[in-house]
Amino acid sequence: MIAFPALRTLLIAAMASGLSFGATRAADDFDLSPQQPGRLHAARNEAAIAAIPKEFKFVTPGKFTIAVSPGGPPLATYATDAKTVVGADPDYAYAIADSLGLTLEIVPVAWIDWPLGLASGKYDAVISNVGVTEQRKEKFDFSTYRQGLHGFFVKSDSPITSIKQPKDAAGLRIIVGAGTNQERILVKWSDEDVAAGLKPIELQYYDDEAASLLALRSGRADVIVQPHAQLVFIAARDKNIKRVGTLSAGWPDRSDVAITTRKGSGLADALTVATNGLIKDGSYAKILDHWHLSEEALPASETNPPGLPKY
C-alpha cells in the first residue's frame, strides 16, 4: 500500500517544529487555498472520450466521480477552509475530467474505505496515490499516472549529498516506518552492503512523524525515508531538510501509482488515453511541477502494468 499519514500527524509535526497550523498552511511553495487560482484546465480529448465503452454508466451522468483520501499535502488535503479537497491528485483528476468532457465530483474517503466503495459503485474511480500491486489487479483495473517514490532526506547542513544505491547508505542511521515497503527494501540494501564487506544500515523506528523529524534534526539519525511527496512538503514547510535521493517502491524495478477502476468496467483504457494526452500536450508536467513532484513523472501511462508482487 502506498498511503500517507493522517492530517493529525502533520499537525503534531508542525507543533513539534514550533510551527502553528497557519504556518503549515502557508508553506510558501504550496497554495492550499480552496480557490486554487493556479489550477490547470485541460482540453477535451476526443480519442479518450471515444474509448469509453458505450455500455459504461457513470455514477452521475455528465460527471466523473472520484474518491480521494485527504491524507496530507501535497497529494491531497483539506484546504484552508477545512472542507475543499486540494492537491496534486485532485488537480490531476480535474484534468482527466476535462479530457473526458465531464465535470469532476470529488468524494473524500478514508483510505481503508476506497476498495469497498469502488467495488460497490459509489464512484467511478479512485485517484488517491494507489499503488499497482499484483494482488490488487485481481480485483481492480489500473491506469498509471505517477511513479511510486520514497525519498531520502537529510538535514540541510548534512554532509550526505547523494543516496542512489545500497553502498551509498552503508553505515548510515536511517529512520523508516516499521512494516513498510521501504523497510523491506532497506533490509535488502543492508544485506547487500554486508555481503560486499561494508557496514550494515542501522534502521531506526519512531512512533510518529514528529519524533522522527526531531531525531533527524538533533543528529540522532542521518536520514529519513518516507513517501517522497510527503517529505517534499515537509521540506518546503520546515526549511531544514533536503532531498538526497529517491527510491522506487518497486526497487529494483519501477513501481507506479494509478487511477483505480472496477475490474472489467472498461474505463481504464479511456483513462490511459486521457493521461497520455495530458503527457503529450504538457499539461501533465505542469501539474506535477506545480506541486513540486516532477521527479515522479512517468514517460507514458499504461493499463494494468506489472505491479508489486505478493510478499
Coordinates of C-alpha atoms in Angstrom, one line a residue:
M1 CA 0.0 0.0 0.0
I2 CA 1.2 3.5 -0.8
A3 CA -0.6 5.7 1.7
F4 CA 0.1 8.9 3.7
P5 CA -0.3 9.7 7.5
A6 CA -3.5 11.4 8.5
L7 CA -3.6 15.2 8.8
R8 CA -3.3 14.8 12.5
T9 CA 0.3 13.6 12.2
L10 CA 1.2 16.6 10.1
L11 CA -0.3 18.8 12.9
I12 CA 1.7 17.1 15.5
A13 CA 4.9 17.5 13.4
A14 CA 4.1 21.2 13.0
M15 CA 3.7 21.7 16.7
A16 CA 6.9 19.8 17.4
S17 CA 8.7 22.1 15.0
G18 CA 7.4 25.2 16.8
L19 CA 5.0 26.0 14.0
S20 CA 1.4 26.8 14.1
F21 CA -1.2 25.3 11.7
G22 CA -1.3 28.6 10.0
A23 CA 2.4 28.3 9.2
T24 CA 1.8 24.8 7.9
R25 CA -0.9 26.0 5.6
A26 CA 1.3 28.8 4.4
A27 CA 4.3 26.9 3.2
D28 CA 5.4 29.4 0.6
D29 CA 5.7 26.9 -2.3
F30 CA 2.2 25.5 -1.9
D31 CA -1.2 27.1 -2.4
L32 CA -3.7 25.3 -0.1
S33 CA -6.5 27.8 -0.7
P34 CA -9.9 26.5 -1.7
Q35 CA -9.9 28.8 -4.8
Q36 CA -6.8 27.2 -6.4
P37 CA -6.3 30.0 -8.9
G38 CA -3.3 28.2 -10.4
R39 CA -5.2 25.0 -11.3
L40 CA -4.7 23.9 -14.9
H41 CA -7.7 23.3 -17.2
A42 CA -7.2 20.6 -19.9
A43 CA -8.7 20.4 -23.4
R44 CA -11.2 17.7 -24.4
N45 CA -9.6 14.6 -25.7
E46 CA -11.8 13.1 -28.4
A47 CA -9.8 9.9 -28.5
A48 CA -10.2 9.3 -24.8
I49 CA -13.9 10.1 -25.0
A50 CA -14.3 7.6 -27.9
A51 CA -12.5 4.9 -25.8
I52 CA -15.2 5.0 -23.1
P53 CA -17.2 1.8 -23.6
K54 CA -20.8 2.5 -24.8
E55 CA -22.2 0.4 -22.0
F56 CA -20.3 2.1 -19.2
K57 CA -22.5 4.1 -16.9
F58 CA -21.0 6.9 -14.8
V59 CA -22.3 7.2 -11.3
T60 CA -23.8 10.5 -12.2
P61 CA -24.4 11.3 -15.9
G62 CA -22.1 14.1 -17.0
K63 CA -19.8 13.8 -14.0
F64 CA -16.6 11.9 -13.3
T65 CA -17.0 10.9 -9.7
I66 CA -13.7 10.0 -8.0
A67 CA -12.8 9.1 -4.4
V68 CA -9.7 10.6 -2.8
S69 CA -8.3 10.2 0.7
P70 CA -7.1 13.6 2.0
G71 CA -4.1 12.2 3.8
G72 CA -1.9 15.2 3.6
P73 CA -0.2 17.7 1.2
P74 CA 0.9 17.9 -1.5
L75 CA -1.1 14.9 -2.8
A76 CA -4.5 15.6 -1.2
T77 CA -5.5 17.5 1.8
Y78 CA -8.3 19.8 3.0
A79 CA -7.8 23.4 2.0
T80 CA -7.7 26.3 4.4
D81 CA -11.5 26.3 4.5
A82 CA -11.3 22.8 6.1
K83 CA -13.7 21.4 3.5
T84 CA -12.4 21.7 0.0
V85 CA -10.0 18.9 -1.1
V86 CA -6.9 20.2 -2.9
G87 CA -3.6 18.9 -4.0
A88 CA -1.8 17.1 -6.9
D89 CA -4.3 14.2 -7.1
P90 CA -7.4 16.5 -7.2
D91 CA -5.7 18.7 -9.9
Y92 CA -4.9 15.6 -11.9
A93 CA -8.4 14.4 -11.5
Y94 CA -9.8 17.7 -12.8
A95 CA -7.6 17.5 -15.9
I96 CA -8.8 13.9 -16.6
A97 CA -12.4 15.1 -16.2
D98 CA -11.8 17.9 -18.6
S99 CA -10.2 15.5 -21.1
L100 CA -13.4 13.3 -20.9
G101 CA -15.7 16.3 -21.2
L102 CA -17.1 15.8 -17.8
T103 CA -17.5 17.7 -14.5
L104 CA -15.4 16.4 -11.6
E105 CA -17.1 15.3 -8.4
I106 CA -14.7 14.5 -5.5
V107 CA -15.8 12.2 -2.7
P108 CA -13.4 12.4 0.3
V109 CA -13.0 8.9 1.8
A110 CA -10.9 7.3 4.5
W111 CA -8.1 5.3 2.8
I112 CA -9.3 2.0 4.2
D113 CA -12.8 2.5 2.7
W114 CA -11.9 3.0 -1.0
P115 CA -11.9 -0.6 -2.1
L116 CA -15.4 -1.4 -0.9
G117 CA -16.7 1.9 -2.1
L118 CA -15.3 1.4 -5.6
A119 CA -16.4 -2.2 -5.9
S120 CA -20.0 -1.2 -4.8
G121 CA -20.2 1.5 -7.4
K122 CA -20.2 4.6 -5.2
Y123 CA -17.7 6.3 -7.5
D124 CA -16.3 5.8 -11.0
A125 CA -12.6 5.7 -10.0
V126 CA -10.1 6.3 -7.2
I127 CA -7.4 8.8 -7.6
S128 CA -5.5 8.7 -4.3
N129 CA -1.9 7.5 -4.7
V130 CA -3.0 3.9 -5.0
G131 CA 0.0 1.7 -5.9
V132 CA -0.3 -1.0 -8.5
T133 CA 0.1 -4.5 -7.0
E134 CA -0.5 -7.9 -8.4
Q135 CA -2.9 -8.6 -5.6
R136 CA -5.0 -5.5 -6.3
K137 CA -5.0 -6.3 -10.0
E138 CA -7.1 -9.3 -9.2
K139 CA -10.0 -7.0 -8.2
F140 CA -9.3 -3.7 -9.9
D141 CA -8.0 -2.2 -13.2
F142 CA -5.3 0.5 -13.3
S143 CA -4.2 3.4 -15.4
T144 CA -0.9 4.6 -14.2
Y145 CA -0.2 8.3 -13.7
R146 CA 2.8 8.7 -11.4
Q147 CA 5.8 6.8 -10.1
G148 CA 5.6 5.5 -6.6
L149 CA 8.7 7.0 -4.9
H150 CA 10.1 7.2 -1.5
G151 CA 12.5 10.0 -0.6
F152 CA 15.9 10.0 1.1
F153 CA 16.0 13.3 3.1
V154 CA 18.7 14.7 5.4
K155 CA 19.3 17.8 7.5
S156 CA 20.0 20.8 5.3
D157 CA 23.6 21.0 6.6
S158 CA 24.3 17.3 6.3
P159 CA 27.5 16.2 4.5
I160 CA 25.4 13.5 2.8
T161 CA 24.8 14.6 -0.8
S162 CA 23.5 11.6 -2.7
I163 CA 22.0 8.2 -2.0
K164 CA 21.3 6.2 -5.1
Q165 CA 22.3 2.6 -4.3
P166 CA 23.0 0.3 -1.4
K167 CA 26.6 1.3 -0.9
D168 CA 25.7 4.9 -0.5
A169 CA 23.7 4.0 2.6
A170 CA 26.2 1.7 4.2
G171 CA 26.7 2.5 7.9
L172 CA 24.0 5.3 7.9
R173 CA 21.3 5.6 10.6
I174 CA 18.1 5.7 8.7
I175 CA 14.6 6.4 10.0
V176 CA 12.0 4.2 8.4
G177 CA 8.4 3.1 9.2
A178 CA 8.1 -0.4 10.7
G179 CA 6.4 -2.9 8.3
T180 CA 6.6 -0.6 5.3
N181 CA 7.8 -1.3 1.8
Q182 CA 10.8 1.0 2.3
E183 CA 11.8 -1.0 5.3
R184 CA 11.7 -4.2 3.3
I185 CA 13.9 -2.7 0.6
L186 CA 16.4 -1.2 3.1
V187 CA 16.8 -4.5 4.8
K188 CA 17.8 -5.9 1.4
W189 CA 20.2 -3.0 0.9
S190 CA 21.8 -3.6 4.2
D191 CA 22.3 -7.3 3.4
E192 CA 23.9 -6.4 0.1
D193 CA 26.3 -4.0 1.9
V194 CA 27.3 -6.6 4.5
A195 CA 27.9 -9.1 1.7
A196 CA 30.2 -6.6 0.0
G197 CA 32.2 -6.0 3.1
L198 CA 30.6 -2.7 4.0
K199 CA 28.9 -1.6 7.2
P200 CA 25.2 -2.5 7.7
I201 CA 22.5 0.1 7.6
E202 CA 21.1 0.9 11.1
L203 CA 17.3 1.2 10.8
Q204 CA 15.6 3.4 13.4
Y205 CA 11.9 3.4 14.3
Y206 CA 9.8 6.1 15.9
D207 CA 6.2 6.3 17.0
D208 CA 5.2 9.2 14.8
E209 CA 6.4 11.8 12.3
A210 CA 7.2 14.4 14.9
A211 CA 9.5 12.2 16.8
S212 CA 11.2 11.1 13.5
L213 CA 11.9 14.7 12.4
L214 CA 13.2 15.6 15.9
A215 CA 15.6 12.7 15.8
L216 CA 16.8 13.8 12.4
R217 CA 17.3 17.4 13.3
S218 CA 19.0 16.5 16.6
G219 CA 21.6 14.3 14.9
R220 CA 20.4 11.0 16.4
A221 CA 19.7 9.8 12.8
D222 CA 21.3 10.6 9.5
V223 CA 18.5 10.0 7.0
I224 CA 14.7 9.8 7.0
V225 CA 12.9 7.7 4.4
Q226 CA 9.2 8.2 3.8
P227 CA 6.9 8.7 0.8
H228 CA 8.6 11.2 -1.4
A229 CA 5.7 13.6 -1.8
Q230 CA 5.1 13.9 1.9
L231 CA 8.8 14.8 2.5
V232 CA 8.7 17.4 -0.3
F233 CA 6.0 19.3 1.5
I234 CA 7.7 19.0 4.9
A235 CA 11.0 20.3 3.4
A236 CA 9.2 23.3 2.0
R237 CA 7.4 23.9 5.3
D238 CA 10.2 23.5 7.7
K239 CA 13.1 24.7 5.6
N240 CA 15.6 22.4 7.4
I241 CA 15.7 19.1 5.5
K242 CA 16.7 18.4 1.9
R243 CA 16.4 15.6 -0.6
V244 CA 19.5 13.5 -1.5
G245 CA 17.8 10.7 -3.4
T246 CA 14.7 8.8 -4.3
L247 CA 13.8 5.1 -4.0
S248 CA 11.3 3.3 -6.2
A249 CA 8.6 1.4 -4.2
G250 CA 9.3 -1.5 -6.5
W251 CA 13.1 -1.4 -6.3
P252 CA 15.0 -2.6 -8.3
D253 CA 12.1 -2.1 -10.7
R254 CA 9.9 0.9 -11.1
S255 CA 6.6 0.9 -9.2
D256 CA 3.7 3.1 -10.3
V257 CA 0.6 4.6 -8.8
A258 CA -2.6 4.6 -10.8
I259 CA -6.2 5.6 -11.3
T260 CA -8.1 2.6 -9.9
T261 CA -11.3 1.4 -11.5
R262 CA -13.6 -1.6 -11.2
K263 CA -12.3 -4.7 -12.7
G264 CA -13.7 -5.2 -16.2
S265 CA -15.6 -2.0 -16.3
G266 CA -13.7 -1.0 -19.4
L267 CA -13.0 2.6 -18.2
A268 CA -9.3 2.0 -17.6
D269 CA -8.2 2.2 -21.3
A270 CA -10.0 5.5 -21.8
L271 CA -8.3 6.9 -18.7
T272 CA -4.9 5.7 -20.0
V273 CA -5.6 7.5 -23.3
A274 CA -6.6 10.7 -21.4
T275 CA -3.4 10.6 -19.3
N276 CA -1.2 10.1 -22.3
G277 CA -2.9 13.0 -24.0
L278 CA -2.0 15.2 -20.9
I279 CA 1.5 14.0 -21.1
K280 CA 1.8 14.8 -24.8
D281 CA 0.4 18.3 -24.6
G282 CA 2.5 19.2 -21.5
S283 CA -0.4 19.6 -19.1
Y284 CA 0.7 16.6 -17.0
A285 CA 4.2 18.0 -16.5
K286 CA 2.7 21.4 -15.4
I287 CA 0.5 19.8 -12.8
L288 CA 3.4 17.8 -11.2
D289 CA 5.7 20.9 -11.4
H290 CA 3.0 23.0 -9.7
W291 CA 3.1 20.6 -6.7
H292 CA 6.9 20.1 -6.8
L293 CA 6.6 16.4 -7.9
S294 CA 8.3 16.5 -11.2
E295 CA 10.6 13.6 -10.1
E296 CA 7.5 11.4 -10.0
A297 CA 6.6 11.9 -13.7
L298 CA 6.0 8.9 -16.0
P299 CA 7.1 8.8 -19.6
A300 CA 3.7 7.2 -20.5
S301 CA 0.6 5.8 -18.9
E302 CA -0.1 2.1 -19.1
T303 CA -3.2 0.0 -18.4
N304 CA -2.6 -2.8 -15.8
P305 CA 1.2 -2.9 -16.0
P306 CA 3.2 -5.3 -13.8
G307 CA 2.7 -4.4 -10.1
L308 CA 4.4 -5.1 -6.8
P309 CA 4.4 -8.9 -6.3
K310 CA 2.7 -10.6 -3.4
Y311 CA 5.1 -11.0 -0.4

